Short mmCIF file of C-alpha atoms in Angstrom, two decimals:
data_model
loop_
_atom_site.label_atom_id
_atom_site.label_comp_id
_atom_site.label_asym_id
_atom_site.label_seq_id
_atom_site.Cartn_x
_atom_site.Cartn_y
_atom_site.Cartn_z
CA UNK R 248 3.65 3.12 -38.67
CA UNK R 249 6.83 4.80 -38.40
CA UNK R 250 7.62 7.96 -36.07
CA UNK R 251 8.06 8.79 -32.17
CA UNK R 252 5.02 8.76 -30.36
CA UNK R 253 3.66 12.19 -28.78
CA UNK R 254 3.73 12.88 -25.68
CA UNK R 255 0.90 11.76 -23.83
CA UNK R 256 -1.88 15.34 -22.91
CA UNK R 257 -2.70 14.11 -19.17
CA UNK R 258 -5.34 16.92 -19.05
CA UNK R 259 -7.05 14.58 -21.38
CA UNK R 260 -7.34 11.76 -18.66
CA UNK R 261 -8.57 10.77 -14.99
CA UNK R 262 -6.04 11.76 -12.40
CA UNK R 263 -5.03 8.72 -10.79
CA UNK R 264 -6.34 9.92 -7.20
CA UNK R 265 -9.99 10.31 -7.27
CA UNK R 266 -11.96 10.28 -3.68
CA UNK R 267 -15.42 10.22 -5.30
CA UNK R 268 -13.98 6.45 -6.89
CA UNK R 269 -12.99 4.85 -3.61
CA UNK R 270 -10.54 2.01 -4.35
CA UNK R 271 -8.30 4.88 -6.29
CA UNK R 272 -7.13 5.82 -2.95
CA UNK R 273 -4.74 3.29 -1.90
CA UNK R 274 -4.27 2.13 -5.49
CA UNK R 275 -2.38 5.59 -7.08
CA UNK R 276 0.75 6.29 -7.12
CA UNK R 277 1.43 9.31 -4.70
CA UNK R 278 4.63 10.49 -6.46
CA UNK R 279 4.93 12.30 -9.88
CA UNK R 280 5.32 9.82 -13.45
CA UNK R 281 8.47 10.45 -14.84
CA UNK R 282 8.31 12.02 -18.20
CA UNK R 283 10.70 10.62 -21.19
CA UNK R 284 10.50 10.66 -25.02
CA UNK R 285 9.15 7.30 -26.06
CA UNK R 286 11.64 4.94 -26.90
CA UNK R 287 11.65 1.82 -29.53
CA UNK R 288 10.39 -0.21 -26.53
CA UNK R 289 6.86 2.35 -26.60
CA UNK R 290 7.20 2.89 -30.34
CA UNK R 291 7.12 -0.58 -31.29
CA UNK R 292 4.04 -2.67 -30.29
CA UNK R 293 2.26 -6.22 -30.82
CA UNK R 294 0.47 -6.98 -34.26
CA UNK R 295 -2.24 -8.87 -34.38
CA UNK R 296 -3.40 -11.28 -38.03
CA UNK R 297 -6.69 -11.90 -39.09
CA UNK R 298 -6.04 -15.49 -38.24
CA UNK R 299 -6.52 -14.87 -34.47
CA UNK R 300 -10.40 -13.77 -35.28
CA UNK R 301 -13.16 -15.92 -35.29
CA UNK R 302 -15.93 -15.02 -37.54
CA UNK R 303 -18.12 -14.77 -34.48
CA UNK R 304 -15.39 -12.99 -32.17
CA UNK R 305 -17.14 -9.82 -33.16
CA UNK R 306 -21.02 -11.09 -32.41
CA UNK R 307 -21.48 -10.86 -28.96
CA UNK R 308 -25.12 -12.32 -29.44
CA UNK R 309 -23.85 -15.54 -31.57
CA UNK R 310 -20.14 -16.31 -29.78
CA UNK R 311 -20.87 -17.63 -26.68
CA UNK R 312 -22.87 -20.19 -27.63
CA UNK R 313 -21.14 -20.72 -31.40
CA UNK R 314 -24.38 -19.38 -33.00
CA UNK R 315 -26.35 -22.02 -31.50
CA UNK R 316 -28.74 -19.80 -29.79
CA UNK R 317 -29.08 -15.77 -29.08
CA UNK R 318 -28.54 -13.83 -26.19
CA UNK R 319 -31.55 -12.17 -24.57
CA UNK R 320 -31.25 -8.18 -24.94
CA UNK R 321 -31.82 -4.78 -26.81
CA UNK R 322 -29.69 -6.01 -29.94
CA UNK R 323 -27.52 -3.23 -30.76
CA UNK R 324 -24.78 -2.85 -33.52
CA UNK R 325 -21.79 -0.75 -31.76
CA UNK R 326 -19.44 0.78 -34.53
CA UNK R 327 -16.60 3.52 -35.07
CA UNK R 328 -13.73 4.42 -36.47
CA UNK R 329 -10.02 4.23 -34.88
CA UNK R 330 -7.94 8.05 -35.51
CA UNK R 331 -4.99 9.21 -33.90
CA UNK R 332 -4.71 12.68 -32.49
CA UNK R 333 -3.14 14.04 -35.75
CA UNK R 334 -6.57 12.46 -37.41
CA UNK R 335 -4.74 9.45 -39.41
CA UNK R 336 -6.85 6.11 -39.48
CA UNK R 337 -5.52 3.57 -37.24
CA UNK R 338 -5.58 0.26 -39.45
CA UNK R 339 -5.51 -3.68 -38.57
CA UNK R 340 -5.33 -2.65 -34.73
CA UNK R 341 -7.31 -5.14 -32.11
CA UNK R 342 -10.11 -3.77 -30.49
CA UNK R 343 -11.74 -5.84 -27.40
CA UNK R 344 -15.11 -5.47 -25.58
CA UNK R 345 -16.35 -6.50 -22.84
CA UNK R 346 -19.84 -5.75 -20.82
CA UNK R 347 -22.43 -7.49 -18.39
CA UNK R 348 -25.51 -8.76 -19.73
CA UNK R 349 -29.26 -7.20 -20.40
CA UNK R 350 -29.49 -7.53 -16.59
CA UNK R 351 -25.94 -6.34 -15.92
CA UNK R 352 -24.50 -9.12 -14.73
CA UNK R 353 -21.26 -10.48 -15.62
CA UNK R 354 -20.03 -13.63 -16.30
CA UNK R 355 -17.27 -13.52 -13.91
CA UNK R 356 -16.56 -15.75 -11.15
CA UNK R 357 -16.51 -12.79 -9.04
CA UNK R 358 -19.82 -10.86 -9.55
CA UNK R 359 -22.19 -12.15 -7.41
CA UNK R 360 -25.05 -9.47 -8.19
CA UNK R 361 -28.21 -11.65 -8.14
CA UNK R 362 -30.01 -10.33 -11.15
CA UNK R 363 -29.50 -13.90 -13.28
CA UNK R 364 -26.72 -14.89 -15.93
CA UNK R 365 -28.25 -15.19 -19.54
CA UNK R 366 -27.21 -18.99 -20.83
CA UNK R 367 -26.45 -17.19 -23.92
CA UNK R 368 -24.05 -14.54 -22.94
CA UNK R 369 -20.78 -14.66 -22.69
CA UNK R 370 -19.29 -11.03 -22.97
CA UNK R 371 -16.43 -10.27 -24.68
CA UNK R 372 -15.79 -9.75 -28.38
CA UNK R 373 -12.63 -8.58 -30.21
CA UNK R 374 -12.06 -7.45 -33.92
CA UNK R 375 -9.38 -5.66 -35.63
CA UNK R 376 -10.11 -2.01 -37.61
CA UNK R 377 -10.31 -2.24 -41.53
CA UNK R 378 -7.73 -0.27 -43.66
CA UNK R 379 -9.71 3.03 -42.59
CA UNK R 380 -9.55 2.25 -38.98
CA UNK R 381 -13.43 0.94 -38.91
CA UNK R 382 -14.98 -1.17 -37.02
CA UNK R 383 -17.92 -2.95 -35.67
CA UNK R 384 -19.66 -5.49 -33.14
CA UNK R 385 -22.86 -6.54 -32.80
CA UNK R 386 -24.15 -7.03 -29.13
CA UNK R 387 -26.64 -6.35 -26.69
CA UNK R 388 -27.61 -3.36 -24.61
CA UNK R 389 -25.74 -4.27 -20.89
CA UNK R 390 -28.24 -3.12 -17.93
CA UNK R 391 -26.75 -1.11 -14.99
CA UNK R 392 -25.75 -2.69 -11.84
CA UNK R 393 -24.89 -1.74 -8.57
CA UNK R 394 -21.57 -1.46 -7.13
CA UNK R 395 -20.50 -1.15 -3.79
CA UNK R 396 -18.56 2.39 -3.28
CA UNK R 397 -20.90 4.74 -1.64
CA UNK R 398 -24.11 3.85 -0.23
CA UNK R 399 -26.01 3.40 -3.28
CA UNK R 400 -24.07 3.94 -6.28
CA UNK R 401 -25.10 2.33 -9.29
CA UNK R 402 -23.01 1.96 -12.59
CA UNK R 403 -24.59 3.34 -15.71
CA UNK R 404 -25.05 1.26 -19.03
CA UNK R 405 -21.23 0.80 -20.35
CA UNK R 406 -19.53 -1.28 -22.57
CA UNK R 407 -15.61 -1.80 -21.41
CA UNK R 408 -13.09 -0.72 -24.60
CA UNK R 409 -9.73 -1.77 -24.97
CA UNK R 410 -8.02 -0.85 -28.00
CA UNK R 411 -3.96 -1.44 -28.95
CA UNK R 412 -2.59 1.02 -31.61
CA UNK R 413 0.55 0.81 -33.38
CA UNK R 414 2.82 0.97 -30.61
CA UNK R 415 3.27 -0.46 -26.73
CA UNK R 416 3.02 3.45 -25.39
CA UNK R 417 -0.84 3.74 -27.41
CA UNK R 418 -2.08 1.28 -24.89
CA UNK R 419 -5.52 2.24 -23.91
CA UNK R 420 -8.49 1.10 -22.38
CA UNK R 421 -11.68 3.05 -21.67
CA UNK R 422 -15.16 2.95 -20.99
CA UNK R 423 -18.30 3.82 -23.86
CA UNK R 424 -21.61 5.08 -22.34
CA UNK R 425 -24.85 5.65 -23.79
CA UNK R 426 -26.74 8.63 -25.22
CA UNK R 427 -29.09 10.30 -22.41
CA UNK R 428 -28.69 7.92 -19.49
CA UNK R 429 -29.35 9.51 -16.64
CA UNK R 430 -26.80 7.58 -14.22
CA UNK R 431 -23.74 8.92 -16.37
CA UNK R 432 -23.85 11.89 -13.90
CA UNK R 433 -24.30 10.31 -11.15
CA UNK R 434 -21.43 7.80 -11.84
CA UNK R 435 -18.20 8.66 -9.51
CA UNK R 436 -16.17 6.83 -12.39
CA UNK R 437 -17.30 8.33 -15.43
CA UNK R 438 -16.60 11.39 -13.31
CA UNK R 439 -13.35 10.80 -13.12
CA UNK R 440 -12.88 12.75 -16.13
CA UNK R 441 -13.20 16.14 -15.21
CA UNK R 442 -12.90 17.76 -18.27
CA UNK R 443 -16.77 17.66 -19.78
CA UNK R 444 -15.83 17.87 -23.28
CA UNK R 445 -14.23 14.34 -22.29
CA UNK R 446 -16.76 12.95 -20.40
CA UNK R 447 -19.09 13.82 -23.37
CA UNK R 448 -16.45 12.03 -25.74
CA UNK R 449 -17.26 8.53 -24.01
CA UNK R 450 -21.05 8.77 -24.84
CA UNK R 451 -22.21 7.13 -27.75
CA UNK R 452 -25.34 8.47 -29.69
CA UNK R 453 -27.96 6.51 -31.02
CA UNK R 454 -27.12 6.32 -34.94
CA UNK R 455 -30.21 5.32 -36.63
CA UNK R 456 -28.81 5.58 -39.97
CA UNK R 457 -26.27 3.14 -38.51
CA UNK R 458 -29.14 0.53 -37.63
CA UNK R 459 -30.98 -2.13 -39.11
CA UNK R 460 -34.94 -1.80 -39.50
CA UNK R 461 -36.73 -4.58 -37.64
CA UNK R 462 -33.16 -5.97 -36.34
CA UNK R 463 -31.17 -3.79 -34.38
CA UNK R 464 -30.10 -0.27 -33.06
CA UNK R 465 -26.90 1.15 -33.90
CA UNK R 466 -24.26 3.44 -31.18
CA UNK R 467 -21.72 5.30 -32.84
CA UNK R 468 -18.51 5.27 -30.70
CA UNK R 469 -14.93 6.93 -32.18
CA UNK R 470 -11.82 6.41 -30.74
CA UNK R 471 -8.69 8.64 -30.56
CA UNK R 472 -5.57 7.59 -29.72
CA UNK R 473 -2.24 9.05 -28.90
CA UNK R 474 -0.67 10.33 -32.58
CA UNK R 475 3.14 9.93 -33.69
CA UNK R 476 5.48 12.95 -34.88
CA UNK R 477 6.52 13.37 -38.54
CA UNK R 478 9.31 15.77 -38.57
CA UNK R 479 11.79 15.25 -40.39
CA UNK R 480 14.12 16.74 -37.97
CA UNK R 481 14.50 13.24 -35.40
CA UNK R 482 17.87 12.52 -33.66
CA UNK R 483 19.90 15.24 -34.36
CA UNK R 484 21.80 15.99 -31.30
CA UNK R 485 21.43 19.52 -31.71
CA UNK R 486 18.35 19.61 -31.35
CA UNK R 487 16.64 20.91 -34.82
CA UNK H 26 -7.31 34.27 -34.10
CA UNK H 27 -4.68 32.21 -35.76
CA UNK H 28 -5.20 28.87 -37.54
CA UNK H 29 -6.79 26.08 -35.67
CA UNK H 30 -4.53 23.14 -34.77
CA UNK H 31 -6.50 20.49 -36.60
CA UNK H 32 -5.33 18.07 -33.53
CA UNK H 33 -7.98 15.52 -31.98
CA UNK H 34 -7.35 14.39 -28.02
CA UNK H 35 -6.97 11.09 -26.54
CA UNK H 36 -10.07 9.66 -25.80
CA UNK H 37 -9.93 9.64 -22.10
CA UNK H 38 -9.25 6.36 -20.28
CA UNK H 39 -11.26 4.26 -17.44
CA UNK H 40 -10.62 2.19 -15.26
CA UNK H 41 -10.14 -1.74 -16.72
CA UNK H 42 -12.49 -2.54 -13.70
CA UNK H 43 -13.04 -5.71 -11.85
CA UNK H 44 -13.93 -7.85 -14.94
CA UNK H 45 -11.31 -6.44 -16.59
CA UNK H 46 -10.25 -10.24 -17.17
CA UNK H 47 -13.45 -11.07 -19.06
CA UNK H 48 -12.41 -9.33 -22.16
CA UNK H 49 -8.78 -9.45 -21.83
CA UNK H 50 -7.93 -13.36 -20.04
CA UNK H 51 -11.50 -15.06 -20.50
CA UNK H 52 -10.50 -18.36 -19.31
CA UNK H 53 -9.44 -16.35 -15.69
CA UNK H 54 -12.66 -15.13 -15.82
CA UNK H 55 -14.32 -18.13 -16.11
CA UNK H 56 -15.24 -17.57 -19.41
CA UNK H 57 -14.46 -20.67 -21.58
CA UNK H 58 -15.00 -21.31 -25.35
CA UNK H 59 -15.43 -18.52 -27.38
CA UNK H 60 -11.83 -18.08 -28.42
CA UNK H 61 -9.68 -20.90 -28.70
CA UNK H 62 -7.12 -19.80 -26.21
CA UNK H 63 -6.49 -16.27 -24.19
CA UNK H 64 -4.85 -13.85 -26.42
CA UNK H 65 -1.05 -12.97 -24.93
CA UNK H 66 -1.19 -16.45 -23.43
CA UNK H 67 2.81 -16.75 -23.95
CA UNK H 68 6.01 -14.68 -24.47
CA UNK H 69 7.67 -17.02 -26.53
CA UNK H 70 7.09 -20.44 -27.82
CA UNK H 71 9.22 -23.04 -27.49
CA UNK H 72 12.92 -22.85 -29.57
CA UNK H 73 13.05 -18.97 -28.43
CA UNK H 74 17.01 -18.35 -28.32
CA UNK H 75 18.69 -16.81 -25.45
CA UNK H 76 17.96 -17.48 -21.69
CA UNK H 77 14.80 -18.44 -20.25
CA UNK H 78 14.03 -16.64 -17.26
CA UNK H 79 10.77 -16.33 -14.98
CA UNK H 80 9.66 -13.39 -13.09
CA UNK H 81 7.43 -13.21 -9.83
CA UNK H 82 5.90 -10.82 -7.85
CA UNK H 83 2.98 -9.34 -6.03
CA UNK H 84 1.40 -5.67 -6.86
CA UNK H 85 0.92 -3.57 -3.60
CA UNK H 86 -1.58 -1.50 -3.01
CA UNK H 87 -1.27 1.69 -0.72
CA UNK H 88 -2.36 -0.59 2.58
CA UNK H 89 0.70 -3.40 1.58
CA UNK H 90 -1.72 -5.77 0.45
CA UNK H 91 -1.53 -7.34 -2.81
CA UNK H 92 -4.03 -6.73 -5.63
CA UNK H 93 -5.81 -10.25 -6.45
CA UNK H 94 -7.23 -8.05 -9.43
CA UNK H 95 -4.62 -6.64 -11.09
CA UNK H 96 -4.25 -7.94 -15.38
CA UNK H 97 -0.44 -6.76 -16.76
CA UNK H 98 0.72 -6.52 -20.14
CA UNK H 99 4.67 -7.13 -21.02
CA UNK H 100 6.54 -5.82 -24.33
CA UNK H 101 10.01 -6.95 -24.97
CA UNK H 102 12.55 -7.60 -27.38
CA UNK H 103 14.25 -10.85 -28.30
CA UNK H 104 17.92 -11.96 -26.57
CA UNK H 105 19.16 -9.59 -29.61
CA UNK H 106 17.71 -6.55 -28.61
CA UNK H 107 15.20 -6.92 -31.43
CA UNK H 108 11.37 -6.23 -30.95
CA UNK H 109 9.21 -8.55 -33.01
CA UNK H 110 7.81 -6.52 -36.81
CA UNK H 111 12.16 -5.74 -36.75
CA UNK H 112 14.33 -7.21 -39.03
CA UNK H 113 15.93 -10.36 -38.49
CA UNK H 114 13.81 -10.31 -35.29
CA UNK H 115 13.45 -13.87 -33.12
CA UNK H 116 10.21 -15.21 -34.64
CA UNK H 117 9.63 -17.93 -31.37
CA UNK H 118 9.70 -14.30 -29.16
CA UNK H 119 6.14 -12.81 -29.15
CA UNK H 120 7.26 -10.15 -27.29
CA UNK H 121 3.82 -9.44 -25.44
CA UNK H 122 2.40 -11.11 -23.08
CA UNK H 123 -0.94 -10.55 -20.79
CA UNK H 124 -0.65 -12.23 -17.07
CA UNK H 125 -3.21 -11.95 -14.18
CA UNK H 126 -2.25 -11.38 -10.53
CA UNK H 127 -3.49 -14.69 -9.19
CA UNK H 128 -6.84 -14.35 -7.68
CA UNK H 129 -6.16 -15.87 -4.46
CA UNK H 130 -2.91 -14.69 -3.58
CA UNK H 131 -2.14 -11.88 -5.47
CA UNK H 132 1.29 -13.68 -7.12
CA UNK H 133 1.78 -13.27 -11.11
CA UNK H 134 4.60 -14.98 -12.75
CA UNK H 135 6.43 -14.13 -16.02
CA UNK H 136 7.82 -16.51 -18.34
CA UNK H 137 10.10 -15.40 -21.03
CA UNK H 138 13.45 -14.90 -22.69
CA UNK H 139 15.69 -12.30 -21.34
CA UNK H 140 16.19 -9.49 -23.63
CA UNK H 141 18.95 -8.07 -25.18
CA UNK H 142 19.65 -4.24 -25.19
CA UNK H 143 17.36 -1.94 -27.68
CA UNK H 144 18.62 1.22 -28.86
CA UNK H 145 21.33 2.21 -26.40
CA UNK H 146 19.09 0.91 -23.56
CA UNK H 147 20.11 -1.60 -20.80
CA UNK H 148 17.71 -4.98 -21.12
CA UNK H 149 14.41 -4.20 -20.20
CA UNK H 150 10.71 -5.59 -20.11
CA UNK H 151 8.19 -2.69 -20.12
CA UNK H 152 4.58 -3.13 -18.23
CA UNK H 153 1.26 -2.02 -18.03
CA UNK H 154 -0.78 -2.53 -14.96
CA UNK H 155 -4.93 -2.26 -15.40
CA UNK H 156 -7.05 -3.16 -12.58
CA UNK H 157 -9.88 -1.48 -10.96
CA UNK H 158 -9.24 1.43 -8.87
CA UNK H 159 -6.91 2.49 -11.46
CA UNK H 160 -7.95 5.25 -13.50
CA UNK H 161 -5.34 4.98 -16.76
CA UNK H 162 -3.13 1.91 -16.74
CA UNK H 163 0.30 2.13 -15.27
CA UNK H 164 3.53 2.17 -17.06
CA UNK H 165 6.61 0.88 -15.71
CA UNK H 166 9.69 -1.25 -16.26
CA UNK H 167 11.72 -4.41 -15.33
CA UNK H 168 15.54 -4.37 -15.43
CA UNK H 169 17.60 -7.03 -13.82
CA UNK H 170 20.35 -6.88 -11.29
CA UNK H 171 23.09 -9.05 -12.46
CA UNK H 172 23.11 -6.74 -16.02
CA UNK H 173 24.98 -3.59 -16.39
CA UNK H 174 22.60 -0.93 -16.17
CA UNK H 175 24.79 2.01 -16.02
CA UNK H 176 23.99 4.62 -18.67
CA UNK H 177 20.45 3.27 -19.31
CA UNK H 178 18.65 6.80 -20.46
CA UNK H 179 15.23 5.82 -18.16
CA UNK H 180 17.01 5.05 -14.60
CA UNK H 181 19.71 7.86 -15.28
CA UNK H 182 16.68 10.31 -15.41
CA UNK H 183 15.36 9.03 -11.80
CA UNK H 184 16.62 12.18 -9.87
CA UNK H 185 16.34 10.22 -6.59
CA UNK H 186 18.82 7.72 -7.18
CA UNK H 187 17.11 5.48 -4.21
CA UNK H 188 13.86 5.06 -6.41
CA UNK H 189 15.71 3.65 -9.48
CA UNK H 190 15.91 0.19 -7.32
CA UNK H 191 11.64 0.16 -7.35
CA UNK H 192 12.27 -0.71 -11.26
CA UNK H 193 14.82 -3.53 -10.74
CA UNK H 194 14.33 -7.40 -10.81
CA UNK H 195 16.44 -9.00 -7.80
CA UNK H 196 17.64 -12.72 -9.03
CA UNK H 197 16.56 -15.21 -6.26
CA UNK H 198 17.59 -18.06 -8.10
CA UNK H 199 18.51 -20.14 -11.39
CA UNK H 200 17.26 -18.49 -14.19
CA UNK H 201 14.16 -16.55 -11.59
CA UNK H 202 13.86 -13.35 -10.70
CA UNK H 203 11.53 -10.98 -7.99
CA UNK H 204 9.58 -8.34 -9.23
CA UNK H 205 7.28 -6.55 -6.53
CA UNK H 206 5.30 -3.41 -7.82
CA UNK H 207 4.37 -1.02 -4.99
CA UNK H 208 1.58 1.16 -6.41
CA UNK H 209 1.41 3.56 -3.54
CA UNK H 210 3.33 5.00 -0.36
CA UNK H 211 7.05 3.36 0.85
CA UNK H 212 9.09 2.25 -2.17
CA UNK H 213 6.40 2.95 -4.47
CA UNK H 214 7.48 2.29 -8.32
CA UNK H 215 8.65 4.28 -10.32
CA UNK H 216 5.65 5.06 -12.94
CA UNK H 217 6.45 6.24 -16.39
CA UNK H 218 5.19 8.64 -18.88
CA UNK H 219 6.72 7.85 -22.24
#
């Protein structure tokens, strides 16, 4: 993918100071970003081979125990489609999950939330789009869990995104929710984004035509990420 | 009413979170066997040409105390100024790598080769910081102190010329290098947008 990158629309994004999401205080920057055209350094980015994925990286049921046994949960396909802002497909690009369990808790050495660890669950999953910028993993439904921020804020369901593009500057990692969960607006981080059109943007809907009968649920979930110019007009100094 | 502009938007970002490791460094996590190794485990591999160099530091929050949570991505190019996908690029230089403040005492280290200059720029190492409390991941970059940086088109553009030091590496010793990234209040970094 050739081109400059476009300039990133903050108005799309979280400011980086957000009261309502405590530890933003003392961990944004007070002064303003500084604004420059990407260079090769953002233009240019890692590329990742189907030889780095497993054939269960993308089966979040199966890959923690090597398909030995099945994680306890709401089995749910999750599945989308990688555009850019000018609508192209974003092909072969890495896409990583990860999430807390049926009970939401994650296997992390630092969550101690007593609500158990499934022997079955790991967490994370990767895969890399198709030549359409498709793709999908197969998982189960993570439970809310608390969180300590105000007195009794709980986190709603959410499944932790982190997608790559084409270049360094595309680097992006969000947050998917699910359809009609009532703790989305109660969440201080989803409400971050103040912009509801947004907000909305990180829910996934239930996509029945997107499920399996008598195996699992489907969530659609599309991504967009920054797009690239294609003028033909680059690097002339005067400026056309 | 004119045409529409048939343009999507971003997809907004969140916060990496906490667990932020579990999907990007498993094995800091805790989170053993289902990949055979962490993804962005090294810069390089072993034969990489030019000079190997490693890179420390702490991130600071607003309070001066170091994140023990932070995960931070490097892109770079080879000791020829090449970024791997170029032509006649290094193929032992990866270019990215993905390194974890360490969970005790907030230190990360970087080891790589030291790049050459890319496209009229001085040698660089770009970065992006996700951790929790941080809303969309931080962009900044690493120069070096004993390179000539003069005419580089990111520091030129720092208006106050005392900031431009927030983005540059100070060499405390063979081959090592000090990187501390001050996320908020006295000497905070310099951030990018690019």
């Amino acid at each position: 993918m050739s081109g400059t990158l476009i300039p990133r629309d903050r108005t799309a994004h979280p400011e980086p100071y957000d009261p309502g999401y405590k530890t933003s205080v003392v961990r944004s920057p007070r002064n303003a970003l500084l604004s420059l055209d990407a260079t090769v350094t953002e233009n240019t980015g890692p590329t990742f081979g189907h030889d780095l994925i497993g054939p269960l990286d993308n089966n979040l049921i199966l890959n923690f125990t090597q398909g030995k046994a099945p994680a306890v949960g709401e089995r749910i396909r999750m599945h989308g489609r990688v555009i850019d802002e000018t609508g192209r497909a974003v092909p072969n690009t890495l896409v990583e999950i990860w999430q807390a369990n049926a009970g939401g808790r994650y296997r992390h050495i630092r969550d101690t939330y007593f609500a158990p660890l499934d022997p079955n669950f790991g967490g994370c999953g990767r895969t890399l789009t198709d030549d359409e910028g498709y793709y999908e993993f197969l998982t189960i439904r993570p439970g809310a869990y608390p969180w300590p921020n105000r007195g009794n804020d709980w986190r709603p369901m959410h499944i932790h995104v982190s997608v790559f593009g084409s270049g360094f500057g595309q680097r992006l990692i969000t947050q998917m929710y699910f359809q009609g969960d009532p703790l989305i607006d109660l969440c201080p981080i989803a409400h971050t984004v103040k912009d509801r059109g947004q907000l909305d943007s990180l829910v996934a809907p239930l996509d029945m035509a997107g499920s399996r009968p008598m195996d699992y649920l489907a969530y659609k979930f599309d991504i967009v990420l920054r797009g690239r110019r294609q003028t033909m007009f680059e690097n002339r100094p005067e400026g056309l | 009413m004119p045409q529409p502009l048939t343009r999507h938007r971003e997809t907004a970002s969140q916060t990496g979170g906490p667990y932020v490791h579990i999907g990007c460094i498993p094995t800091f996590a805790g989170l053993e066997g289902v990949y055979p190794e962490d993804l962005g485990k090294r810069a390089i591999e072993e034969g990489a040409k030019g000079e190997i160099i490693e890179i420390s530091g702490e991130v600071f929050d607003g309070t001066g105390w170091a994140l023990r949570d932070a995960m931070i991505e490097s892109w770079q190019a080879d000791a020829e100024g090449r970024y791997p996908g170029q032509e006649g690029a290094d193929p032992k230089v990866n270019g990215f790598c993905r390194f974890a403040a360490d969970k005790d005492t907030g230190l990360f280290t970087l080891r790589t080769v030291k790049p050459g200059r890319a496209g009229g720029q001085a040698p660089h190492i770009a970065l992006w910081i996700a951790a929790r409390g941080i809303n969309v991941g931080l962009q900044t970059r690493i120069y070096f102190d004993d390179e000539d940086n003069a005419g580089d088109p990111v520091l030129s553009r720092i208006e106050q010329k005392n900031r431009a030091s927030t983005l540059i590496a100070k060499k405390d010793g063979a081959s090592r290098y000090r990187f501390d990234i001050k996320l908020q209040g006295e000497g905070e970094t310099v951030f990018l947008d690019m």
